[in-house]
mmCIF file of C-alpha atoms in Angstrom:
data_model
loop_
_atom_site.group_PDB
_atom_site.id
_atom_site.type_symbol
_atom_site.label_atom_id
_atom_site.label_comp_id
_atom_site.label_asym_id
_atom_site.label_seq_id
_atom_site.Cartn_x
_atom_site.Cartn_y
_atom_site.Cartn_z
ATOM 1 C CA MET A 207 82.747 154.755 101.460
ATOM 2 C CA ASN A 208 85.647 155.361 99.107
ATOM 3 C CA LYS A 209 84.845 154.338 95.508
ATOM 4 C CA LYS A 210 88.126 152.471 95.054
ATOM 5 C CA SER A 211 87.586 150.535 98.255
ATOM 6 C CA PHE A 212 84.030 149.697 97.179
ATOM 7 C CA LEU A 213 85.240 148.567 93.735
ATOM 8 C CA PHE A 214 87.852 146.248 95.224
ATOM 9 C CA LYS A 215 85.235 144.711 97.521
ATOM 10 C CA ILE A 216 82.706 144.180 94.705
ATOM 11 C CA ILE A 217 85.207 142.611 92.323
ATOM 12 C CA GLY A 218 86.614 140.427 95.125
ATOM 13 C CA LEU A 219 83.121 139.290 96.166
ATOM 14 C CA LEU A 220 82.185 138.482 92.555
ATOM 15 C CA LEU A 221 85.296 136.335 92.138
ATOM 16 C CA VAL A 222 84.431 134.464 95.349
ATOM 17 C CA LEU A 223 80.796 133.920 94.264
ATOM 18 C CA ILE A 224 81.865 132.688 90.814
ATOM 19 C CA SER A 225 84.212 130.178 92.474
ATOM 20 C CA PHE A 226 81.378 128.786 94.609
ATOM 21 C CA PHE A 227 78.870 128.867 91.747
ATOM 22 C CA LEU A 228 80.947 126.553 89.535
ATOM 23 C CA ASN A 229 80.577 122.860 90.411
ATOM 24 C CA VAL A 230 83.537 121.335 88.579
ATOM 25 C CA TYR A 231 87.130 120.844 89.597
ATOM 26 C CA ASN A 232 89.236 123.559 88.012
ATOM 27 C CA LEU A 233 92.396 125.266 89.213
ATOM 28 C CA LEU A 234 90.919 128.566 88.000
ATOM 29 C CA ARG A 235 88.359 128.292 90.837
ATOM 30 C CA ILE A 236 91.020 128.369 93.532
ATOM 31 C CA VAL A 237 92.969 131.075 91.679
ATOM 32 C CA ALA A 238 89.781 133.160 91.444
ATOM 33 C CA ILE A 239 88.862 132.738 95.125
ATOM 34 C CA LEU A 240 92.403 133.521 96.311
ATOM 35 C CA PHE A 241 92.515 136.597 94.100
ATOM 36 C CA GLY A 242 89.072 137.530 95.418
ATOM 37 C CA ILE A 243 90.323 137.245 99.013
ATOM 38 C CA LEU A 244 93.259 139.496 98.084
ATOM 39 C CA LEU A 245 90.940 142.135 96.583
ATOM 40 C CA LEU A 246 88.586 141.971 99.575
ATOM 41 C CA THR A 247 91.553 142.444 101.908
ATOM 42 C CA ILE A 248 92.723 145.470 99.888
ATOM 43 C CA GLY A 249 89.187 146.875 99.874
ATOM 44 C CA LEU A 250 88.857 146.466 103.632
ATOM 45 C CA LEU A 251 92.273 147.867 104.545
ATOM 46 C CA LEU A 252 93.234 150.220 101.700
ATOM 47 C CA PHE A 253 92.283 153.448 103.387
ATOM 48 C CA GLN A 254 92.807 152.476 107.019
ATOM 49 C CA LYS A 255 95.663 154.371 108.601
ATOM 50 C CA ARG A 256 96.533 151.841 111.292
ATOM 51 C CA LYS A 257 96.731 148.515 109.520
ATOM 52 C CA GLY A 258 99.209 146.715 111.801
ATOM 53 C CA LEU A 259 98.492 142.993 112.112
ATOM 54 C CA LYS A 260 95.307 143.385 110.141
ATOM 55 C CA ILE A 261 97.327 142.970 106.938
ATOM 56 C CA VAL A 262 98.089 139.402 108.078
ATOM 57 C CA LEU A 263 94.970 138.558 110.075
ATOM 58 C CA VAL A 264 92.284 139.699 107.602
ATOM 59 C CA PRO A 265 93.351 137.469 104.666
ATOM 60 C CA ILE A 266 93.904 134.520 107.018
ATOM 61 C CA LEU A 267 90.454 134.930 108.568
ATOM 62 C CA LEU A 268 88.862 135.338 105.129
ATOM 63 C CA LEU A 269 90.652 132.193 103.932
ATOM 64 C CA ILE A 270 89.462 130.198 106.959
ATOM 65 C CA PHE A 271 85.932 131.522 106.447
ATOM 66 C CA MET A 272 85.946 130.533 102.759
ATOM 67 C CA TYR A 273 87.382 127.102 103.611
ATOM 68 C CA ALA A 274 84.566 126.546 106.117
ATOM 69 C CA ILE A 275 81.937 127.583 103.548
ATOM 70 C CA ASP A 276 83.565 125.286 100.980
ATOM 71 C CA TYR A 277 83.407 122.361 103.431
ATOM 72 C CA GLY A 278 79.775 123.183 104.210
ATOM 73 C CA CYS A 279 78.898 123.083 100.505
ATOM 74 C CA VAL A 280 80.485 119.637 100.267
ATOM 75 C CA TYR A 281 78.831 118.330 103.431
ATOM 76 C CA PHE A 282 75.333 119.687 102.919
ATOM 77 C CA LEU A 283 75.063 120.010 99.123
ATOM 78 C CA GLY A 284 77.482 117.375 97.813
ATOM 79 C CA ARG A 285 79.282 119.916 95.639
ATOM 80 C CA VAL A 286 82.793 119.609 94.221
ATOM 81 C CA PRO A 287 85.126 121.422 96.654
ATOM 82 C CA ILE A 288 87.465 124.287 95.777
ATOM 83 C CA PHE A 289 90.378 123.977 98.211
ATOM 84 C CA VAL A 290 91.482 120.518 97.066
ATOM 85 C CA TYR A 291 93.805 118.692 94.727
ATOM 86 C CA GLU A 292 92.221 116.270 92.266
ATOM 87 C CA ASN A 293 93.564 112.722 91.895
ATOM 88 C CA ARG A 294 91.609 111.296 88.963
ATOM 89 C CA THR A 295 91.980 107.670 87.925
ATOM 90 C CA ASP A 296 89.491 107.693 85.043
ATOM 91 C CA ASN A 297 86.292 109.420 83.938
ATOM 92 C CA THR A 298 84.231 107.511 86.523
ATOM 93 C CA PHE A 299 86.330 108.076 89.635
ATOM 94 C CA ALA A 300 88.434 110.713 91.378
ATOM 95 C CA THR A 301 89.332 111.850 94.856
ATOM 96 C CA TYR A 302 89.546 115.492 95.892
ATOM 97 C CA ASP A 303 92.207 115.741 98.606
ATOM 98 C CA SER A 304 92.151 118.618 101.061
ATOM 99 C CA LEU A 305 93.971 119.431 104.281
ATOM 100 C CA LEU A 306 91.455 117.799 106.652
ATOM 101 C CA TYR A 307 89.250 115.749 104.384
ATOM 102 C CA ARG A 308 88.891 114.149 100.991
ATOM 103 C CA VAL A 309 85.910 113.587 98.758
ATOM 104 C CA TYR A 310 85.312 110.414 96.787
ATOM 105 C CA ASP A 311 83.693 111.135 93.428
ATOM 106 C CA CYS A 312 82.011 107.867 92.436
ATOM 107 C CA ASN A 313 80.779 108.625 88.932
ATOM 108 C CA GLY A 314 79.250 111.924 90.060
ATOM 109 C CA ASN A 315 78.161 110.734 93.524
ATOM 110 C CA THR A 316 80.313 112.534 96.110
ATOM 111 C CA ILE A 317 81.095 110.922 99.473
ATOM 112 C CA LEU A 318 82.850 112.939 102.179
ATOM 113 C CA ASP A 319 85.740 111.350 104.074
ATOM 114 C CA TRP A 320 86.636 113.478 107.095
ATOM 115 C CA LEU A 321 90.248 113.003 108.265
ATOM 116 C CA TYR A 322 90.849 110.314 105.612
ATOM 117 C CA LYS A 323 89.166 107.556 107.657
ATOM 118 C CA LYS A 324 87.393 105.642 104.885
ATOM 119 C CA SER A 325 88.720 102.951 102.571
ATOM 120 C CA TYR A 326 87.554 102.807 98.950
ATOM 121 C CA VAL A 327 83.817 103.475 99.205
ATOM 122 C CA CYS A 328 82.444 103.234 95.658
ATOM 123 C CA ASP A 329 80.233 100.250 94.837
ATOM 124 C CA PHE A 330 82.055 99.492 91.574
ATOM 125 C CA PRO A 331 85.652 98.489 90.746
ATOM 126 C CA LEU A 332 87.818 100.616 88.495
ATOM 127 C CA GLU A 333 89.316 99.356 85.237
ATOM 128 C CA VAL A 334 90.810 96.003 86.226
ATOM 129 C CA LYS A 335 94.567 95.541 85.881
ATOM 130 C CA GLU A 336 96.131 92.077 86.088
ATOM 131 C CA ILE A 337 98.834 91.753 88.736
ATOM 132 C CA ASN A 338 101.356 90.269 86.293
ATOM 133 C CA ALA A 339 101.068 93.202 83.886
ATOM 134 C CA PHE A 340 100.947 95.782 86.692
ATOM 135 C CA LEU A 341 104.107 94.533 88.419
ATOM 136 C CA ASP A 342 105.925 93.832 85.170
ATOM 137 C CA SER A 343 106.240 97.624 84.854
ATOM 138 C CA GLY A 344 106.124 98.190 88.589
ATOM 139 C CA ASN A 345 108.302 101.288 88.776
ATOM 140 C CA ASN A 346 106.515 103.037 85.895
ATOM 141 C CA ASN A 347 103.084 102.120 87.259
ATOM 142 C CA TYR A 348 104.030 103.364 90.716
ATOM 143 C CA HIS A 349 104.870 106.809 89.352
ATOM 144 C CA LYS A 350 101.813 106.766 87.085
ATOM 145 C CA TYR A 351 99.317 105.873 89.836
ATOM 146 C CA ARG A 352 100.958 107.312 92.941
ATOM 147 C CA SER A 353 98.243 108.731 95.259
ATOM 148 C CA LYS A 354 95.554 107.405 92.888
ATOM 149 C CA PHE A 355 93.168 104.509 93.325
ATOM 150 C CA VAL A 356 93.503 101.446 91.096
ATOM 151 C CA THR A 357 91.830 98.025 90.854
ATOM 152 C CA ILE A 358 94.132 95.018 90.566
ATOM 153 C CA LYS A 359 93.252 91.359 90.100
ATOM 154 C CA GLY A 360 95.689 88.768 91.380
ATOM 155 C CA LYS A 361 96.513 85.914 93.728
ATOM 156 C CA VAL A 362 97.365 86.215 97.403
ATOM 157 C CA SER A 363 101.007 85.310 97.958
ATOM 158 C CA GLU A 364 101.219 86.126 101.681
ATOM 159 C CA VAL A 365 98.918 86.843 104.615
ATOM 160 C CA PHE A 366 100.622 88.499 107.583
ATOM 161 C CA GLY A 367 98.178 88.369 110.471
ATOM 162 C CA ASN A 368 95.703 91.192 110.186
ATOM 163 C CA GLU A 369 98.360 93.692 109.068
ATOM 164 C CA TYR A 370 98.590 93.092 105.328
ATOM 165 C CA ILE A 371 98.251 90.706 102.426
ATOM 166 C CA SER A 372 100.603 90.602 99.451
ATOM 167 C CA LEU A 373 100.130 89.975 95.744
ATOM 168 C CA GLN A 374 102.963 88.956 93.455
ATOM 169 C CA ALA A 375 103.245 88.162 89.782
ATOM 170 C CA TYR A 376 102.935 84.420 89.263
ATOM 171 C CA GLU A 377 103.439 81.647 86.758
ATOM 172 C CA GLN A 378 101.475 78.413 86.738
ATOM 173 C CA LYS A 379 103.179 75.217 85.631
ATOM 174 C CA GLU A 380 101.501 73.601 82.646
ATOM 175 C CA ASN A 381 100.202 70.017 82.694
ATOM 176 C CA ASN A 382 100.478 69.889 86.447
ATOM 177 C CA LEU A 383 97.576 68.337 88.332
ATOM 178 C CA GLY A 384 98.437 70.256 91.449
ATOM 179 C CA GLY A 385 98.383 73.576 89.624
ATOM 180 C CA GLU A 386 101.639 74.556 91.272
ATOM 181 C CA LEU A 387 102.272 78.296 91.193
ATOM 182 C CA ILE A 388 105.614 80.058 91.191
ATOM 183 C CA PHE A 389 105.482 83.577 92.619
ATOM 184 C CA ASN A 390 107.919 86.178 91.334
ATOM 185 C CA LYS A 391 109.334 87.759 94.478
ATOM 186 C CA ASN A 392 111.170 90.570 92.681
ATOM 187 C CA VAL A 393 108.295 93.033 93.090
ATOM 188 C CA THR A 394 105.409 92.850 95.561
ATOM 189 C CA LEU A 395 102.136 94.722 95.932
ATOM 190 C CA LYS A 396 101.499 94.956 99.679
ATOM 191 C CA ILE A 397 97.941 95.828 100.743
ATOM 192 C CA LYS A 398 98.173 97.352 104.230
ATOM 193 C CA ASN A 399 95.275 97.342 106.667
ATOM 194 C CA ASN A 400 95.999 100.983 107.479
ATOM 195 C CA GLN A 401 92.425 101.806 108.515
ATOM 196 C CA GLY A 402 92.138 98.650 110.630
ATOM 197 C CA ASN A 403 88.776 97.779 109.064
ATOM 198 C CA LEU A 404 89.867 94.743 107.021
ATOM 199 C CA LYS A 405 89.582 91.214 108.374
ATOM 200 C CA LEU A 406 92.523 89.521 106.703
ATOM 201 C CA TYR A 407 93.584 86.601 108.882
ATOM 202 C CA GLY A 408 91.196 83.704 108.367
ATOM 203 C CA ASN A 409 89.459 85.395 105.445
ATOM 204 C CA TYR A 410 92.216 85.103 102.859
ATOM 205 C CA GLU A 411 94.672 82.327 102.099
ATOM 206 C CA ILE A 412 97.626 81.937 99.760
ATOM 207 C CA TYR A 413 96.459 81.338 96.155
ATOM 208 C CA ASP A 414 93.071 83.019 96.714
ATOM 209 C CA ASN A 415 91.947 85.066 93.717
ATOM 210 C CA VAL A 416 91.131 88.606 94.816
ATOM 211 C CA LEU A 417 90.088 91.923 93.333
ATOM 212 C CA VAL A 418 91.720 94.787 95.243
ATOM 213 C CA THR A 419 90.848 98.468 94.866
ATOM 214 C CA GLY A 420 93.037 100.868 96.811
ATOM 215 C CA ARG A 421 95.331 103.892 96.784
ATOM 216 C CA ILE A 422 98.952 103.528 95.702
ATOM 217 C CA TYR A 423 100.684 105.120 98.671
ATOM 218 C CA LYS A 424 104.456 104.650 98.461
ATOM 219 C CA LYS A 425 107.266 102.402 97.269
ATOM 220 C CA GLU A 426 109.837 100.821 99.559
ATOM 221 C CA ASN A 427 112.639 98.936 97.828
ATOM 222 C CA ASN A 428 110.834 96.220 95.839
ATOM 223 C CA GLU A 429 107.418 96.721 97.489
ATOM 224 C CA ILE A 430 104.591 98.939 96.260
ATOM 225 C CA ILE A 431 102.401 99.818 99.245
ATOM 226 C CA MET A 432 98.631 100.187 98.865
ATOM 227 C CA TYR A 433 96.402 101.919 101.441
ATOM 228 C CA ASP A 434 92.635 102.383 101.907
ATOM 229 C CA ALA A 435 91.817 99.124 100.139
ATOM 230 C CA LYS A 436 88.609 97.246 99.489
ATOM 231 C CA ILE A 437 89.126 93.516 98.841
ATOM 232 C CA GLU A 438 86.764 91.122 97.085
ATOM 233 C CA THR A 439 87.233 87.350 96.813
ATOM 234 C CA LEU A 440 86.649 86.083 93.283
ATOM 235 C CA ASN A 441 86.610 82.345 93.959
ATOM 236 C CA ASN A 442 83.420 80.308 93.739
ATOM 237 C CA PHE A 443 84.048 77.543 96.247
ATOM 238 C CA SER A 444 80.709 75.801 95.700
ATOM 239 C CA GLU A 445 81.857 73.995 92.539
ATOM 240 C CA PHE A 446 84.984 71.856 92.613
ATOM 241 C CA SER A 447 86.580 68.544 91.711
ATOM 242 C CA ILE A 448 88.970 66.372 93.725
ATOM 243 C CA ASN A 449 92.108 65.238 91.892
ATOM 244 C CA VAL A 450 94.543 62.621 93.140
ATOM 245 C CA ILE A 451 98.003 61.398 92.219
ATOM 246 C CA GLU A 452 98.555 57.737 93.129
ATOM 247 C CA GLU A 453 101.762 56.480 94.651
ATOM 248 C CA LYS A 454 103.876 54.524 92.188
ATOM 249 C CA SER A 455 104.281 51.720 94.685
ATOM 250 C CA CYS A 456 101.491 51.460 97.244
ATOM 251 C CA LYS A 457 102.482 49.829 100.535
ATOM 252 C CA ASN A 458 99.152 50.571 102.249
ATOM 253 C CA LYS A 459 100.891 53.010 104.572
ATOM 254 C CA ARG A 460 98.395 55.526 105.869
ATOM 255 C CA LYS A 461 99.287 59.201 106.162
ATOM 256 C CA GLU A 462 97.606 61.507 108.636
ATOM 257 C CA LEU A 463 96.388 64.608 106.797
ATOM 258 C CA THR A 464 94.538 66.894 109.214
ATOM 259 C CA LYS A 465 91.817 67.141 111.830
ATOM 260 C CA VAL A 466 89.036 69.666 111.267
ATOM 261 C CA GLY A 467 86.205 69.838 113.770
ATOM 262 C CA ASP A 468 84.931 66.307 114.434
ATOM 263 C CA TYR A 469 86.610 64.820 111.364
ATOM 264 C CA GLN A 470 90.055 63.219 111.225
ATOM 265 C CA TYR A 471 91.432 62.709 107.687
ATOM 266 C CA TYR A 472 93.961 60.153 106.412
ATOM 267 C CA SER A 473 95.153 59.072 102.987
ATOM 268 C CA GLU A 474 96.386 55.745 101.647
ATOM 269 C CA CYS A 475 98.197 54.854 98.398
ATOM 270 C CA LEU A 476 97.921 58.468 97.273
ATOM 271 C CA ASP A 477 100.906 60.711 96.763
ATOM 272 C CA GLU A 478 98.877 63.940 96.606
ATOM 273 C CA VAL A 479 95.252 65.096 96.815
ATOM 274 C CA PHE A 480 94.113 68.438 95.339
ATOM 275 C CA VAL A 481 90.882 70.387 95.192
ATOM 276 C CA LYS A 482 90.349 72.148 91.868
ATOM 277 C CA TYR A 483 87.878 75.043 91.670
ATOM 278 C CA ASP A 484 88.875 76.360 88.258
ATOM 279 C CA GLU A 485 91.860 76.246 85.926
ATOM 280 C CA ASP A 486 94.052 78.471 88.090
ATOM 281 C CA THR A 487 92.531 77.918 91.543
ATOM 282 C CA ILE A 488 93.815 74.671 92.977
ATOM 283 C CA TYR A 489 94.472 73.900 96.658
ATOM 284 C CA ASP A 490 96.076 71.055 98.518
ATOM 285 C CA VAL A 491 93.264 69.170 100.251
ATOM 286 C CA ILE A 492 94.686 69.963 103.707
ATOM 287 C CA LEU A 493 94.577 73.715 103.058
ATOM 288 C CA ALA A 494 91.086 73.478 101.556
ATOM 289 C CA LEU A 495 89.791 71.591 104.613
ATOM 290 C CA GLU A 496 91.514 73.741 107.225
ATOM 291 C CA THR A 497 90.298 76.996 105.663
ATOM 292 C CA LYS A 498 86.721 75.628 105.453
ATOM 293 C CA LYS A 499 86.637 75.913 101.677
ATOM 294 C CA LEU A 500 85.871 72.204 101.699
ATOM 295 C CA SER A 501 83.916 70.136 104.210
ATOM 296 C CA PHE A 502 83.077 66.452 104.339
ATOM 297 C CA GLU A 503 79.428 67.221 103.580
ATOM 298 C CA LYS A 504 80.338 69.289 100.508
ATOM 299 C CA TRP A 505 82.832 66.640 99.465
ATOM 300 C CA VAL A 506 80.430 63.690 99.293
ATOM 301 C CA GLY A 507 77.414 65.762 98.216
ATOM 302 C CA ASP A 508 74.450 63.565 97.298
ATOM 303 C CA ILE A 509 76.467 60.398 96.583
ATOM 304 C CA VAL A 510 74.801 57.320 98.085
ATOM 305 C CA PRO A 511 77.445 55.165 99.817
ATOM 306 C CA GLU A 512 77.853 51.467 100.250
ATOM 307 C CA GLU A 513 77.584 50.859 103.969
ATOM 308 C CA ASN A 514 77.437 48.472 106.888
ATOM 309 C CA GLU A 515 77.057 49.034 110.618
ATOM 310 C CA GLU A 516 80.549 50.515 110.978
ATOM 311 C CA LYS A 517 81.522 52.107 107.674
ATOM 312 C CA GLU A 518 80.424 54.077 104.621
ATOM 313 C CA LEU A 519 82.238 53.807 101.280
ATOM 314 C CA TYR A 520 81.883 56.665 98.792
ATOM 315 C CA LYS A 521 83.013 55.846 95.245
ATOM 316 C CA PHE A 522 84.440 58.458 92.872
ATOM 317 C CA ASP A 523 85.967 58.173 89.390
ATOM 318 C CA THR A 524 89.614 58.021 90.413
ATOM 319 C CA TYR A 525 89.526 57.321 94.151
ATOM 320 C CA ASN A 526 87.317 56.065 96.995
ATOM 321 C CA LEU A 527 86.566 57.542 100.394
ATOM 322 C CA LEU A 528 85.872 55.479 103.517
ATOM 323 C CA LYS A 529 84.191 56.939 106.604
ATOM 324 C CA CYS A 530 84.051 55.318 110.029
ATOM 325 C CA LYS A 531 80.600 55.971 111.464
ATOM 326 C CA ASN A 532 81.499 55.878 115.147
ATOM 327 C CA THR A 533 84.611 58.062 115.057
ATOM 328 C CA ASN A 534 84.121 60.312 111.991
ATOM 329 C CA THR A 535 87.528 59.148 110.800
ATOM 330 C CA ILE A 536 87.944 59.368 107.023
ATOM 331 C CA LEU A 537 90.333 57.567 104.705
ATOM 332 C CA ILE A 538 90.992 58.695 101.120
ATOM 333 C CA GLY A 539 92.417 55.935 98.954
ATOM 334 C CA ASN A 540 92.678 54.678 95.406
ATOM 335 C CA LYS A 541 89.997 52.625 93.657
ATOM 336 C CA LYS A 542 91.163 49.484 95.461
ATOM 337 C CA LEU A 543 89.868 50.810 98.787
ATOM 338 C CA LYS A 544 86.872 48.632 99.760
ATOM 339 C CA LEU A 545 84.125 48.575 102.358
ATOM 340 C CA ASN A 546 85.735 45.549 104.029
ATOM 341 C CA SER A 547 88.924 47.528 104.795
ATOM 342 C CA ASN A 548 90.151 47.119 108.359
ATOM 343 C CA PHE A 549 90.736 50.877 108.638
ATOM 344 C CA CYS A 550 88.012 51.500 111.227
ATOM 345 C CA GLU A 551 89.297 48.649 113.397
ATOM 346 C CA THR A 552 92.732 50.160 113.939
#
C-alpha cells in the first residue's frame, strides 16, 4: 500500500472518529467529517488509474454510510447528531433538524422524530411569552423565532373546526361585569393542526385561556403560522361565580336561553347573566352551559332549596333560580322570583 494513500486514509478515518466521539452540536463536527470523507476518497482513489465514476460514487456512498451511522447513534444511543442544523430556543430546549428526521433535545433528553411526525414532545413549557407582548412586535418576533419553538400564553379568539385555533392580542374593558374583551385583529397567531393529532373543535372555545408551545413556521400577511403545537388549557372551571345585570324595567317577559341535555333554561327580569371564573375569564351563561363548563348540578352545588311538589327555589345573593321538577325547566330571575311563581304552569 502506498504510504501517501495510507496517510490520507488514516487522517480521514481519525477525523470521522473524532466527529462521532464528540456529543455536542458543533459545526466543526460536520466540517471534520466532510473533510474526513474527502481524505478517505483521495486515499482510496489516489493511485487508481481508472477512476471514472468512482470519483463521484465513492464520496456519495461514504456520505450515505456516515449518515446512516449518525442516525443509528441517535436512535440507539440518544447521541447528538452530526448531519443536522440546530434550532435552539434556550438552554433547556433545541431541535436538531436533518433531511429525514429531527431530534428534540428536552434539557438533555433526546427524542427522535422520524419524518417530522411529532408535535412538541417535551413535558415542560418553554419561557412563557404573553400574546399581547409577542404580537405587539409580531414582525420582529417572527424573524427572531422562525423555525424555533416558543411557548405563548393567550386567549382563543377563533376556533375553525379541527383545522386551527387563533390567538390575538386583546384588551379587557374595565369595570365591566361581563368582562367584555376586544381582540386586536391586526396580527393573529394561528395554531394549525398540521399533524392532525389535536382535538380542537369542542375542546376549545373563544375566550379560553391556553398555553401553546409550537414551532413558528411562516408568516402570511398579518398571520403568524405555528405548527407542531401542544396546547394546554389554563382555566380552572371548578370554581366560579354567577353575575347578573338586572333589566332597568322588568316586565316579567321570559327569554329562552338554551337547552342542554334534559335542561331547558330561561331568564326573567335579567338583562345579562355571566359566569366568572377569574378576573379575565368570564363567559356568557349560554356559552358556559353549551360547552359543559357549567352544569345545573355545579351551579346549585350544595344549596338547600325551598320546595313544594312541583318546584325548587334556589336563593343566591343577587338572583334566584327556579326549577320545575317534572320538566327540568329552569328560570333565572332577580330576587323577586318566588316559589309561588306560575312559571312551571305555563
